[in-house]
XYZ file of C-alpha atoms in Angstrom:
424
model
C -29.526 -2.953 20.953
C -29.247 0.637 19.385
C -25.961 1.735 20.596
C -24.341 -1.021 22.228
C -24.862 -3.684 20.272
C -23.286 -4.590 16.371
C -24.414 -7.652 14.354
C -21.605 -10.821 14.953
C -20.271 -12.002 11.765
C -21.742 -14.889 9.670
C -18.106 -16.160 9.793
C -18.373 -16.010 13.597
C -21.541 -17.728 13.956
C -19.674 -20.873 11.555
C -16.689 -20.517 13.424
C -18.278 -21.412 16.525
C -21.084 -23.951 15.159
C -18.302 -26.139 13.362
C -16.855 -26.811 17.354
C -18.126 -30.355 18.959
C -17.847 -28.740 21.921
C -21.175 -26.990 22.019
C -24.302 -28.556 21.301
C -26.713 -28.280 17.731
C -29.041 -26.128 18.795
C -31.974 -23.979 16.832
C -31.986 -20.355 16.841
C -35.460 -18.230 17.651
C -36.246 -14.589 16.369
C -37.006 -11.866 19.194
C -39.411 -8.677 17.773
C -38.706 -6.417 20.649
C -35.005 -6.978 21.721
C -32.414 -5.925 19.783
C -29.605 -8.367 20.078
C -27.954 -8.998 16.307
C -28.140 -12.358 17.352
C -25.913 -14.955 16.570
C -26.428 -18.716 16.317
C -28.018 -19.567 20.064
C -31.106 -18.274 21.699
C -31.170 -17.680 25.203
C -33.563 -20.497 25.385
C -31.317 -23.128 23.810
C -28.656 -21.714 26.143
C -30.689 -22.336 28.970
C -31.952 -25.989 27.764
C -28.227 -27.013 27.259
C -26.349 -29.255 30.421
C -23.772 -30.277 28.233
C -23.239 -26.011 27.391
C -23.253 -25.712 30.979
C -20.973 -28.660 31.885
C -18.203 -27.896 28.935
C -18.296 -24.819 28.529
C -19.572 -22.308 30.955
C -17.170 -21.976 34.677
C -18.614 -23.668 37.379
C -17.779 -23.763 40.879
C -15.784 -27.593 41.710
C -16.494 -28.849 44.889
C -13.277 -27.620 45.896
C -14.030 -23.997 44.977
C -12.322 -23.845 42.016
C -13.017 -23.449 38.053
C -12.300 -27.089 36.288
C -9.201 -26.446 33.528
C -11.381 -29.186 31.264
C -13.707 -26.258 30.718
C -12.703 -24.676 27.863
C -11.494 -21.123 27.701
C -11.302 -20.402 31.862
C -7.745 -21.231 33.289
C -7.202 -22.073 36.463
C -3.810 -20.218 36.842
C -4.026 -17.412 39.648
C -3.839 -13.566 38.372
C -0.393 -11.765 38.596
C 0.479 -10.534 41.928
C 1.353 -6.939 40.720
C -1.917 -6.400 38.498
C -5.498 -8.235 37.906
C -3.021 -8.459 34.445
C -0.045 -9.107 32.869
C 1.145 -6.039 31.041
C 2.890 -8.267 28.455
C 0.767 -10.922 28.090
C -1.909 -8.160 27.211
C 0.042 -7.148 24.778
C 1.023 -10.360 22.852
C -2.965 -11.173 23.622
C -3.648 -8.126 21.447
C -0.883 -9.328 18.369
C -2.913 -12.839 18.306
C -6.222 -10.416 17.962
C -5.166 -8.843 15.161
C -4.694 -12.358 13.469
C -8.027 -13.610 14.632
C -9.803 -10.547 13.006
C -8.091 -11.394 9.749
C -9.136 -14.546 9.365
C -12.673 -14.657 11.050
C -13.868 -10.993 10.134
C -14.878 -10.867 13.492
C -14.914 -6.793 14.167
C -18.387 -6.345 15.028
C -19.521 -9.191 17.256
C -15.978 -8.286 19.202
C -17.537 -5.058 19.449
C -20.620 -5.880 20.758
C -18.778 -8.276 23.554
C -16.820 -5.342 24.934
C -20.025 -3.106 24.977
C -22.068 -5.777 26.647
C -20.043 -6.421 29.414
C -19.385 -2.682 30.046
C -23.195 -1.575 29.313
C -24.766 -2.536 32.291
C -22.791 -0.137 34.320
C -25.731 2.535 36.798
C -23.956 5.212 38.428
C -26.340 5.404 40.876
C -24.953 2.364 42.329
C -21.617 2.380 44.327
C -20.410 -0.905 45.307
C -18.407 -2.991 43.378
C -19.883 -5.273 41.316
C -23.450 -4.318 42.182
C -22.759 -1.497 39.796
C -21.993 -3.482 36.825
C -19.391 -2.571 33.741
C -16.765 -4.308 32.349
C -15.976 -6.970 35.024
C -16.152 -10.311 32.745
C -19.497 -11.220 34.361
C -20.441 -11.780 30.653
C -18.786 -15.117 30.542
C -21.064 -16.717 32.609
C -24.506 -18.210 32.064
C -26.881 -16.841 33.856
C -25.607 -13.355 32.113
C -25.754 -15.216 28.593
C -29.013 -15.917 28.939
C -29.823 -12.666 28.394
C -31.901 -11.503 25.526
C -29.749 -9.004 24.456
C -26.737 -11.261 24.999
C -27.792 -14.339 22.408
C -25.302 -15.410 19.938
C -22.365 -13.688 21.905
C -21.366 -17.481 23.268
C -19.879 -17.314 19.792
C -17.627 -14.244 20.877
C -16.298 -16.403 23.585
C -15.074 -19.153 22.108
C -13.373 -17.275 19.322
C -11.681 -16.172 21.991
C -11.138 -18.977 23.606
C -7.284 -19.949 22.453
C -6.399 -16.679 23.454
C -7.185 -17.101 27.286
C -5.981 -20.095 26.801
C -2.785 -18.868 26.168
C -2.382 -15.809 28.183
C -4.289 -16.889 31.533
C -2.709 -13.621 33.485
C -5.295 -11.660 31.148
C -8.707 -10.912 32.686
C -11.879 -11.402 31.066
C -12.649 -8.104 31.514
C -9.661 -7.016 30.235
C -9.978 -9.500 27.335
C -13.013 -8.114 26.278
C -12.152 -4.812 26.159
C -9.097 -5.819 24.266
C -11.017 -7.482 21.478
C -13.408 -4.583 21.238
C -10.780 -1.942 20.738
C -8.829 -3.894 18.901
C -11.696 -4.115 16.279
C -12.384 -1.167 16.279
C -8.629 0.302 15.122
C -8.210 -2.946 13.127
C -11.242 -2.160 10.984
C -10.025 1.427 10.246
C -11.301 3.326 13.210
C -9.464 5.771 15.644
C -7.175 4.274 18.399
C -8.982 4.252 21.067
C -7.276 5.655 24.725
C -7.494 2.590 26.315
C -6.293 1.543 29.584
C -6.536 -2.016 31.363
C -5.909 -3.780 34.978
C -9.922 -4.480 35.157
C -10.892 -7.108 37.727
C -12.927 -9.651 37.314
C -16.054 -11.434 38.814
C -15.617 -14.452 41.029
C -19.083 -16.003 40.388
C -22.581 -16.286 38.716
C -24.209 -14.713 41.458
C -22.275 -11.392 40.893
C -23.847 -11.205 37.463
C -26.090 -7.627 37.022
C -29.738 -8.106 36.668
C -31.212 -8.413 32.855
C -32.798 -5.619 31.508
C -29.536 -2.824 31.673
C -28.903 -3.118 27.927
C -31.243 -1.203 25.420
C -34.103 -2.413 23.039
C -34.007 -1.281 19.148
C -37.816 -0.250 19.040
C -38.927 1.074 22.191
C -41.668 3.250 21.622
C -40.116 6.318 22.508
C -36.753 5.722 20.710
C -35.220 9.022 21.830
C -36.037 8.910 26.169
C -35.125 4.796 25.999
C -31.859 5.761 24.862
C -31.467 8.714 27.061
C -32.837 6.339 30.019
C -30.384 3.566 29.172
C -26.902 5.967 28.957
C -27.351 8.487 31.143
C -27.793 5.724 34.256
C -24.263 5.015 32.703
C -23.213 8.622 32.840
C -23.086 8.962 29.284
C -24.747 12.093 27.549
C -25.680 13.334 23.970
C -22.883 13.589 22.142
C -21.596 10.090 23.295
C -25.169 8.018 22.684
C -24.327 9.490 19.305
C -21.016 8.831 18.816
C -21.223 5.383 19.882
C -24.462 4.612 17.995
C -21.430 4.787 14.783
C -20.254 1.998 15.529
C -23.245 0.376 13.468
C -21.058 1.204 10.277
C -19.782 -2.338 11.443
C -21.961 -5.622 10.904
C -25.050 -6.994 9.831
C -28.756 -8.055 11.227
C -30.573 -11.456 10.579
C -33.854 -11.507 11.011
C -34.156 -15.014 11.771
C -31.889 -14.289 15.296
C -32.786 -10.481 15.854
C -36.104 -10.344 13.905
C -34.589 -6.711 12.320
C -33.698 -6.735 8.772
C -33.649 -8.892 5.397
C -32.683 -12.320 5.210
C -30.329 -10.896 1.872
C -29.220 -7.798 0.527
C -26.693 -7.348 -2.419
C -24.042 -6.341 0.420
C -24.514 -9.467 2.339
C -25.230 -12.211 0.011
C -21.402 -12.672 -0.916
C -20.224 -12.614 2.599
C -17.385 -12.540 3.913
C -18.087 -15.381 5.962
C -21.328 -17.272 5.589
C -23.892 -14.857 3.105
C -26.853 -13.080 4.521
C -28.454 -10.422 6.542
C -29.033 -6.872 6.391
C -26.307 -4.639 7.407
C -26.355 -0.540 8.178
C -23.419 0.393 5.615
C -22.350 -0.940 1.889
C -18.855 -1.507 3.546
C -19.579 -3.294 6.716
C -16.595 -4.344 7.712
C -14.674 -0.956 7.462
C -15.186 2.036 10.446
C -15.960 5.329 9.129
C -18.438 7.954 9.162
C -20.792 5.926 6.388
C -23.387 5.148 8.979
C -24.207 9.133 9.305
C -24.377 9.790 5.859
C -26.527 6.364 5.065
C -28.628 7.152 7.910
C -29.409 10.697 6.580
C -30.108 10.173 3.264
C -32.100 6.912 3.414
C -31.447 6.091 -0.005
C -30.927 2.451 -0.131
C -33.409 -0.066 0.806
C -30.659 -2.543 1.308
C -29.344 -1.204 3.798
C -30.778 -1.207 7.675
C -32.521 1.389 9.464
C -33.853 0.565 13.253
C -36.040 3.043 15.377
C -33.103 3.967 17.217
C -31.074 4.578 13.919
C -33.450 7.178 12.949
C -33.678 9.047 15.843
C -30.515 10.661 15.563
C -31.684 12.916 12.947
C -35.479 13.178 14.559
C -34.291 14.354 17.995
C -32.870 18.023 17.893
C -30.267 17.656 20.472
C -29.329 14.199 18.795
C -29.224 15.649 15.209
C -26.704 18.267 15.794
C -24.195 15.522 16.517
C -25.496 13.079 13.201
C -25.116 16.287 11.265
C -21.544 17.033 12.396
C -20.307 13.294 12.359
C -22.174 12.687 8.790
C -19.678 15.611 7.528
C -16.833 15.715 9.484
C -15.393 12.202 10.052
C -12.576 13.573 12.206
C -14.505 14.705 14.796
C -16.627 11.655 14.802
C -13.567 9.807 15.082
C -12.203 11.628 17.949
C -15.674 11.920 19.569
C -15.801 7.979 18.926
C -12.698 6.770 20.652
C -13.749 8.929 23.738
C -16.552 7.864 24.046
C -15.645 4.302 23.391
C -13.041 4.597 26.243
C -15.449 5.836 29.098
C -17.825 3.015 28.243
C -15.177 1.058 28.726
C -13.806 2.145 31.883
C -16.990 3.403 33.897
C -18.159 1.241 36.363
C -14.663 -1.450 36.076
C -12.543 -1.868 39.404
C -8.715 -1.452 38.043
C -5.507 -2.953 39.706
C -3.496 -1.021 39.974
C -5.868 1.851 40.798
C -4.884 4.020 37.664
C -4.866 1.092 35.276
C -2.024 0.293 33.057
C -0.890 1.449 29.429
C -0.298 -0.385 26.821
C 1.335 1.923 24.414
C 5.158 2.430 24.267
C 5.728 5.691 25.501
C 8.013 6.409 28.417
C 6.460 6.141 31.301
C 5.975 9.296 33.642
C 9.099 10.597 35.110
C 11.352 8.644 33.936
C 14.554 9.965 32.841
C 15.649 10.291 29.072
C 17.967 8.045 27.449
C 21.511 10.123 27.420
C 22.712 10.118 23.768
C 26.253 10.983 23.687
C 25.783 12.563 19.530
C 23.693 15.293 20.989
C 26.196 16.402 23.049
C 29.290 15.904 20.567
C 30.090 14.294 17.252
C 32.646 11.702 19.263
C 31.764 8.137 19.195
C 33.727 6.930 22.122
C 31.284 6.079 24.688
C 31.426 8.415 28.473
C 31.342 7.084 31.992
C 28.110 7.674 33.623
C 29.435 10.739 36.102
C 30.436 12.667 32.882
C 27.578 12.029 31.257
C 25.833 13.725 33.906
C 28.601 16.721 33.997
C 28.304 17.096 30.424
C 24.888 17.274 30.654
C 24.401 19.946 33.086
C 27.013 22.260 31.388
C 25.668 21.820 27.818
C 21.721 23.045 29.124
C 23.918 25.504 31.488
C 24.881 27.501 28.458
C 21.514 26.957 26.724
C 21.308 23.484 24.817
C 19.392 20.219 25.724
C 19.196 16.932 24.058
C 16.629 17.970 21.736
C 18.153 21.091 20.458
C 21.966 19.966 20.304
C 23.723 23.465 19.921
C 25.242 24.409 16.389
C 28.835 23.756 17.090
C 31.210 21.256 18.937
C 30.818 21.372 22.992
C 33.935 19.660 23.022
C 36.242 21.885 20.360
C 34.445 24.854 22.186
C 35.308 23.621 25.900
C 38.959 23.314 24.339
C 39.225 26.326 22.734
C 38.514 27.967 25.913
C 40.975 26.363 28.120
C 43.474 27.275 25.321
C 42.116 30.763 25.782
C 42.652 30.887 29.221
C 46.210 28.762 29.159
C 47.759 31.508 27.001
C 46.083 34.473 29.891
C 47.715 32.662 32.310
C 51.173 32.947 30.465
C 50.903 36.106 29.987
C 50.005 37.148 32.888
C 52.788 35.090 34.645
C 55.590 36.196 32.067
């Protein structure tokens, strides 16, 4: 896929071939679909009962997932939200880890877009419309040609549903995806989560939403593809960055070499062709690479090269290939309405995950702003002290100069000695 899809790790693919839970299975080459694919073909996905009795959820005769399967728990979501705001955030610690040790970035990437990419805005209803609803993790949607190798994705993930089973998939993608992203040196990305998930395989979006690497009109198939998602110019461009991360084997994509001098080494297991020297680092590389076409080692697809064939398209590669600010900024929004478009959130405005205070919510009363004492003040003088202190022009973040207190004293002393005067 041009802009939606990043090459999974060799270390990925090894990670999830070395598990006895999935069957061997070969691995065919597609020349038209772009799908960076990983270590199972769509067919071999579809030719698999034991993938489909171990792995993939299926509906019990009592209605419910199995908790043998691995990776889908059985445990209900959180009453408050479709997650746990906590849990989300420990889920995104043990993601950090995982992307340390498995150099997964790319194919966690490519997870989070697939899910979210099938989103049409001229579709309404919920999940008709597709987006980033964790229909992914089921089957039928695997089976995708665009969607081979990401079964890999999954059960990397895997321990991490495990543990936090108040997380949604959706949310879980999304998560990983982001998570590369900033991990690998990108921009954070304004994220926000509560996404609900699918109940079933039959709410799974038709194939075909996702876009093809060599279409013949590079330039209309993406603008076909993102603007059904609501996505414009500037974005197809931004995103299409995100190839600074991964690799291509031809023997699961059919797009690139089976070597270069970037890939032979690894890390993870050697091979392919990837779009930057550094391939697991996010930056603005991928502009500059794509522009000056100087290295045969590294990857160029149809829909690589149209960014700096298309006239509305090149004004963004040209900005992004000098400025990698702007890129960045451009990235992370772009990356965050991707993710959002289409998903159903609980609570309606989603939920934050960073630690600011939340929206009116008072600020923490610090009793050195107001005076150099220590002693600690009851809660009604807090409040007295406060409104006198702004009353005369100060606030907690701009203490005034001198002592309130030795001021407030100094006064009454002032007026003390008026008043004996006045009564003498």
């Amino acid at each position: 896929m041009a802009s939606l899809s990043v090459a999974a790790t060799a270390t990925a693919a090894a990670a999830a071939a070395a598990t006895p839970l999935l069957p061997s299975v070969t691995t065919s080459a597609s020349a038209t679909r772009l799908s960076y694919r990983s270590s199972l073909s769509p067919s071999s996905l579809r030719s698999s009962p034991l993938l489909s009795r171990l792995f993939l959820p299926q509906k019990s005769s009592l209605g419910r997932f199995s908790s043998r399967r691995i990776g889908y728990s059985t445990a209900p979501p959180p009453k408050c939200s479709a997650s746990d705001p906590e849990q989300l955030k420990s889920a995104r610690e043990d993601m950090k880890e995982l992307l340390k040790t498995k150099y997964c970035h790319p194919i966690m990437v490519r997870l989070g877009w697939h899910d979210a990419g099938t989103y049409n805005k001229n579709i309404e209803e919920w999940p008709q419309r597709g987006g980033a609803n964790g229909s992914l993790r089921f089957e039928v949607e695997l089976n995708h040609g665009a969607n081979a190798g990401l079964v890999n994705a999954l059960k990397l993930l895997q321990p991490i549903k495990e543990k936090y089973s108040n997380v949604t998939y959706a949310d879980l993608f999304q998560l990983a995806s982001a998570t590369a992203i900033e991990e690998a040196g990108g921009p954070k990305i304004p994220m926000k989560y509560g996404r609900v998930d699918v109940s079933g395989p039959e709410q799974c979006p038709e194939e075909g939403r996702l876009p093809d690497a060599g279409p013949p009109s590079p330039a209309s198939h993406l603008r076909d593809v993102f603007y059904r998602m609501g996505l414009n110019d500037k974005e197809i461009v931004a995103l299409s960055g995100a190839h600074t991360l991964g690799r291509s084997r031809p023997d699961r994509s059919g797009w690139g070499k089976p070597e270069t001098k970037y890939t032979k080494d690894g890390p993870g297991a050697p091979g392919g062709q990837s779009w930057t020297v550094q391939w697991l680092k996010f930056d603005n590389s991928y502009f500059k690479d794509i522009k000056e076409r100087r290295d045969e080692d590294l990857l160029v697809l149809p829909t690589d090269a149209v960014l700096f064939e298309d006239p509305s398209f090149k004004v963004y590669a040209e900005k992004y290939a000098e400025d990698q600010d702007a890129f960045f900024k451009d990235y992370a929004e772009a990356h965050a309405k991707l993710s959002n478009v289409g998903a159903k959130f609980d609570p309606p405005e989603g939920l934050s995950l960073d630690d600011s205070p939340r929206k009116g919510q008072p600020e923490k009363f610090v009793a050195a702003n107001y005076s150099t004492g220590k002693r600690e003040l009851s809660d009604a003088m807090k409040q007295k002290i406060r409104a006198e202190y702004q009353a005369v022009g100060g606030s907690p973040d701009k203490p005034l100069q001198s002592n309130y207190f030795l001021n407030i004293m100094i006064v009454i002393a002032v007026l003390a000695y008026l008043t004996s005067l006045v009564m003498n």
